[in-house]
Short mmCIF file of C-alpha atoms and ligand atoms in Angstrom, two decimals:
data_model
loop_
_atom_site.label_atom_id
_atom_site.label_comp_id
_atom_site.label_asym_id
_atom_site.label_seq_id
_atom_site.Cartn_x
_atom_site.Cartn_y
_atom_site.Cartn_z
CA MET A 97 -28.55 47.52 -29.49
CA GLY A 98 -26.36 49.08 -27.10
CA PHE A 99 -23.97 47.26 -24.29
CA ALA A 100 -26.14 46.35 -21.61
CA ILE A 101 -24.82 45.75 -17.65
CA ALA A 102 -27.21 43.56 -15.86
CA ILE A 103 -26.60 43.68 -11.75
CA ASP A 104 -28.98 41.65 -9.49
CA GLY A 105 -28.46 40.56 -5.90
CA PRO A 106 -30.61 40.92 -2.51
CA ALA A 107 -31.15 43.98 -0.82
CA ALA A 108 -27.94 46.45 0.48
CA ALA A 109 -25.16 44.32 -0.95
CA GLY A 110 -23.98 47.02 -2.50
CA LYS A 111 -25.63 46.51 -5.92
CA GLY A 112 -26.97 50.45 -6.00
CA THR A 113 -23.56 51.90 -5.17
CA ILE A 114 -21.69 49.23 -7.66
CA SER A 115 -24.43 50.07 -10.09
CA LYS A 116 -23.83 53.97 -10.31
CA ALA A 117 -20.20 53.36 -10.36
CA VAL A 118 -20.09 51.37 -13.36
CA ALA A 119 -22.46 53.27 -14.74
CA ALA A 120 -19.95 56.47 -14.32
CA HIS A 121 -16.95 54.44 -15.37
CA PHE A 122 -18.24 53.63 -18.70
CA GLY A 123 -20.49 56.70 -19.32
CA PHE A 124 -23.59 54.44 -19.69
CA ALA A 125 -26.96 55.24 -17.98
CA HIS A 126 -28.49 53.50 -15.15
CA LEU A 127 -31.65 52.53 -13.98
CA ASP A 128 -32.64 51.15 -10.61
CA THR A 129 -35.24 49.07 -11.30
CA GLY A 130 -36.24 48.41 -7.41
CA LEU A 131 -37.60 52.43 -7.56
CA LEU A 132 -40.21 51.17 -9.93
CA TYR A 133 -41.49 48.30 -7.55
CA ARG A 134 -41.14 51.27 -4.64
CA ALA A 135 -43.23 53.45 -6.44
CA VAL A 136 -46.18 51.28 -7.22
CA GLY A 137 -45.41 50.11 -3.39
CA ALA A 138 -46.15 53.82 -2.47
CA LYS A 139 -49.00 54.03 -4.33
CA VAL A 140 -50.89 50.94 -2.87
CA LEU A 141 -49.84 52.26 0.82
CA THR A 142 -52.60 55.18 -0.32
CA GLY A 143 -55.12 52.71 -1.04
CA VAL A 144 -54.37 52.47 -5.23
CA ASP A 145 -54.87 48.88 -6.79
CA PRO A 146 -51.32 47.49 -7.25
CA ILE A 147 -51.89 46.58 -11.21
CA GLU A 148 -53.58 49.98 -11.69
CA ALA A 149 -50.45 51.55 -10.23
CA ALA A 150 -48.29 49.92 -12.29
CA ARG A 151 -49.51 50.23 -15.62
CA ALA A 152 -50.19 54.11 -14.68
CA LEU A 153 -46.61 54.61 -13.52
CA VAL A 154 -44.80 57.67 -15.18
CA ALA A 155 -41.12 58.72 -14.72
CA GLU A 156 -41.86 61.36 -12.15
CA ASP A 157 -43.33 59.08 -9.67
CA LEU A 158 -39.34 57.45 -9.26
CA ASP A 159 -38.19 61.00 -7.93
CA ASN A 160 -39.46 60.77 -4.65
CA ALA A 161 -37.32 60.54 -1.15
CA SER A 162 -39.85 58.86 0.45
CA LEU A 163 -39.36 55.72 -1.57
CA ARG A 164 -36.34 54.53 0.27
CA SER A 165 -38.30 53.86 3.27
CA ALA A 166 -38.20 50.56 4.76
CA GLU A 167 -42.46 50.59 4.70
CA VAL A 168 -42.12 51.41 1.22
CA ALA A 169 -39.67 48.52 0.38
CA GLU A 170 -41.64 46.12 2.10
CA ALA A 171 -44.78 47.30 0.52
CA ALA A 172 -42.52 46.89 -3.14
CA SER A 173 -41.39 43.53 -2.27
CA ARG A 174 -45.29 42.45 -1.89
CA VAL A 175 -46.29 44.13 -5.15
CA ALA A 176 -43.39 42.32 -6.90
CA VAL A 177 -44.72 38.95 -6.47
CA ILE A 178 -48.04 40.21 -8.77
CA GLY A 179 -47.10 38.90 -12.44
CA GLU A 180 -49.22 41.72 -13.83
CA VAL A 181 -47.39 44.39 -12.05
CA ARG A 182 -44.12 42.94 -13.33
CA ALA A 183 -45.50 42.38 -16.81
CA ALA A 184 -46.44 46.22 -16.79
CA LEU A 185 -43.14 46.97 -16.40
CA VAL A 186 -41.17 45.08 -18.47
CA ASP A 187 -41.34 47.22 -21.65
CA PHE A 188 -40.09 50.62 -19.85
CA GLN A 189 -37.27 48.41 -18.56
CA ARG A 190 -36.26 46.63 -21.77
CA ALA A 191 -36.60 50.00 -23.58
CA PHE A 192 -34.07 51.49 -21.19
CA ALA A 193 -31.40 48.27 -21.63
CA ARG A 194 -31.45 48.73 -25.62
CA ARG A 195 -30.29 52.67 -24.97
CA ALA A 196 -27.63 53.44 -27.75
CA GLY A 197 -25.47 54.83 -25.43
CA GLY A 198 -25.08 51.85 -23.01
CA ALA A 199 -27.14 51.00 -20.13
CA VAL A 200 -26.83 49.65 -16.72
CA LEU A 201 -30.03 48.22 -14.76
CA ASP A 202 -29.89 46.95 -11.19
CA GLY A 203 -32.49 44.79 -9.74
CA ARG A 204 -33.64 41.25 -9.15
CA ASP A 205 -34.34 39.61 -12.63
CA ILE A 206 -32.41 41.58 -15.18
CA GLY A 207 -30.13 39.01 -16.04
CA THR A 208 -32.79 36.11 -16.17
CA VAL A 209 -35.93 37.89 -17.24
CA ILE A 210 -35.73 41.63 -18.03
CA CYS A 211 -32.34 41.49 -20.11
CA PRO A 212 -31.06 37.65 -20.52
CA ASP A 213 -29.21 38.74 -23.48
CA ALA A 214 -27.01 41.73 -21.26
CA GLN A 215 -23.36 41.80 -22.47
CA ALA A 216 -22.50 41.43 -19.04
CA LYS A 217 -23.90 40.23 -16.02
CA LEU A 218 -23.16 40.44 -12.51
CA PHE A 219 -24.89 39.21 -9.26
CA VAL A 220 -23.61 41.27 -6.15
CA THR A 221 -24.31 39.80 -2.63
CA ALA A 222 -23.29 39.56 1.21
CA SER A 223 -24.26 38.00 4.08
CA ALA A 224 -27.64 38.82 5.50
CA GLU A 225 -25.88 40.14 8.91
CA VAL A 226 -23.67 41.98 6.69
CA ARG A 227 -26.43 43.66 4.78
CA ALA A 228 -28.65 44.24 7.67
CA ALA A 229 -25.58 46.31 9.36
CA ARG A 230 -25.35 48.59 6.25
CA ARG A 231 -28.92 49.23 6.00
CA LEU A 232 -28.90 49.96 9.73
CA ALA A 233 -26.57 52.15 9.19
CA GLU A 234 -28.36 54.05 6.23
CA LEU A 235 -31.76 54.13 8.42
CA LEU A 236 -30.09 55.83 11.50
CA ALA A 237 -28.23 58.34 9.37
CA ARG A 238 -31.85 59.23 8.37
CA GLY A 239 -33.01 59.56 11.64
CA ASP A 240 -35.06 56.25 11.54
CA ALA A 241 -35.31 54.71 14.98
CA THR A 242 -34.81 51.01 14.59
CA SER A 243 -32.62 47.92 15.50
CA PHE A 244 -30.30 45.72 14.30
CA GLU A 245 -32.48 42.54 14.90
CA ALA A 246 -35.49 44.41 13.14
CA VAL A 247 -33.59 45.29 10.03
CA LEU A 248 -32.02 41.85 10.19
CA ALA A 249 -35.31 40.28 10.12
CA ASP A 250 -36.63 42.51 7.34
CA VAL A 251 -33.66 41.82 5.17
CA GLN A 252 -34.39 38.05 5.80
CA ALA A 253 -38.38 38.04 5.21
CA ARG A 254 -37.59 40.05 2.06
CA ASP A 255 -34.89 37.83 0.61
CA ALA A 256 -37.26 34.88 1.24
CA ARG A 257 -40.17 36.62 -0.53
CA ASP A 258 -38.06 37.89 -3.39
CA ALA A 259 -36.53 34.56 -3.66
CA SER A 260 -39.09 31.84 -3.52
CA ARG A 261 -42.03 33.81 -5.60
CA ALA A 262 -43.59 32.17 -8.74
CA GLN A 263 -42.77 35.24 -11.13
CA ALA A 264 -39.35 35.84 -11.94
CA PRO A 265 -37.79 35.03 -8.75
CA MET A 266 -34.35 36.66 -7.15
CA VAL A 267 -31.69 34.50 -8.80
CA ALA A 268 -28.17 34.58 -10.32
CA ALA A 269 -28.41 33.95 -13.89
CA GLU A 270 -26.00 31.06 -14.70
CA ASP A 271 -23.71 33.28 -16.86
CA ALA A 272 -23.58 35.77 -13.87
CA VAL A 273 -20.41 36.84 -12.25
CA LEU A 274 -20.86 36.23 -8.51
CA ILE A 275 -19.47 39.21 -6.39
CA ASP A 276 -19.54 38.54 -2.81
CA THR A 277 -19.31 41.93 -0.78
CA SER A 278 -19.26 40.45 2.53
CA SER A 279 -15.63 41.64 3.07
CA MET A 280 -15.06 43.87 0.69
CA SER A 281 -14.68 47.54 0.53
CA ILE A 282 -16.66 49.58 -1.85
CA GLU A 283 -14.01 50.26 -3.71
CA ALA A 284 -12.80 46.43 -3.89
CA ALA A 285 -16.31 45.71 -4.89
CA VAL A 286 -16.71 48.58 -7.67
CA ALA A 287 -13.18 47.27 -9.38
CA ALA A 288 -14.16 43.82 -9.09
CA ALA A 289 -17.16 44.75 -11.11
CA ILE A 290 -15.46 46.96 -13.67
CA THR A 291 -13.06 44.13 -14.11
CA ALA A 292 -15.89 41.95 -14.63
CA VAL A 293 -17.38 44.08 -17.31
CA GLU A 294 -14.27 44.68 -19.05
CA GLU A 295 -13.66 41.01 -19.34
CA ALA A 296 -17.43 41.03 -21.12
CA ARG A 297 -16.46 43.52 -23.76
CA THR A 298 -13.39 41.93 -24.85
O1 DC B 30 -33.76 47.25 -4.78
P1 DC B 30 -34.91 47.71 -3.68
O2 DC B 30 -34.72 47.16 -2.97
O3 DC B 30 -35.21 48.89 -4.23
O4 DC B 30 -36.02 46.67 -4.52
C1 DC B 30 -37.44 46.73 -3.39
C2 DC B 30 -38.24 45.28 -4.14
O5 DC B 30 -38.69 45.48 -5.21
C3 DC B 30 -37.37 44.34 -3.86
O6 DC B 30 -37.57 43.93 -2.40
C4 DC B 30 -38.18 43.26 -4.74
C5 DC B 30 -38.74 44.31 -5.74
N1 DC B 30 -37.93 44.38 -7.04
C6 DC B 30 -38.32 43.17 -7.79
O7 DC B 30 -39.05 42.04 -7.72
N2 DC B 30 -37.53 43.26 -9.11
C7 DC B 30 -36.43 44.09 -9.16
N3 DC B 30 -35.79 43.91 -10.70
C8 DC B 30 -36.08 44.81 -8.90
C9 DC B 30 -36.89 45.12 -7.42
#
């Protein structure tokens, strides 16, 4: 088995940016597992059954800019509570984690459920207000009209649903290194993540 790095945490904590930078630093492949749930959520918005959508998912479904919208994020969080949806996505994620050249997976349950044996585990978080401000800037940059209050309410609703669901709730693995990015620059957060992985490698 290759070296697997599990990076979990709530929406807009910086997980995606950190994961990409860590993967590039170590030359590992990267999988944003949220995209799997988003792709299922997007299909459900068009009327497809969530379990059918998860079972029929193919790699091309992940390559779609519309998966980044707030509406799809909300739909993703809703389908993610369904045990059969999660079960249908497990094998793909575990096969990715076993890649010989090393892998970084980011999500909510990577260190706890998908890769409990990952050689390095990080839990990246930040306050809900900081995360909402970051998400607002992203949405405004894309031309989506919204307000801080609306984005904060979405972030809090998604956190509550992701953390309280019965199946694979969002929680830090006991052996995860916690990185709170609330008052960190991107560079500092990436450096902290790389240091934590390097410590796990030795
Ligand atoms: O990371 P993200 O915002 O793209 O994730 C969208 C939703 O997908 C998130 O609210 C919960 C779900 N998700 C999950 O349940 N497990 C994962 N490993 C990744 C995402």
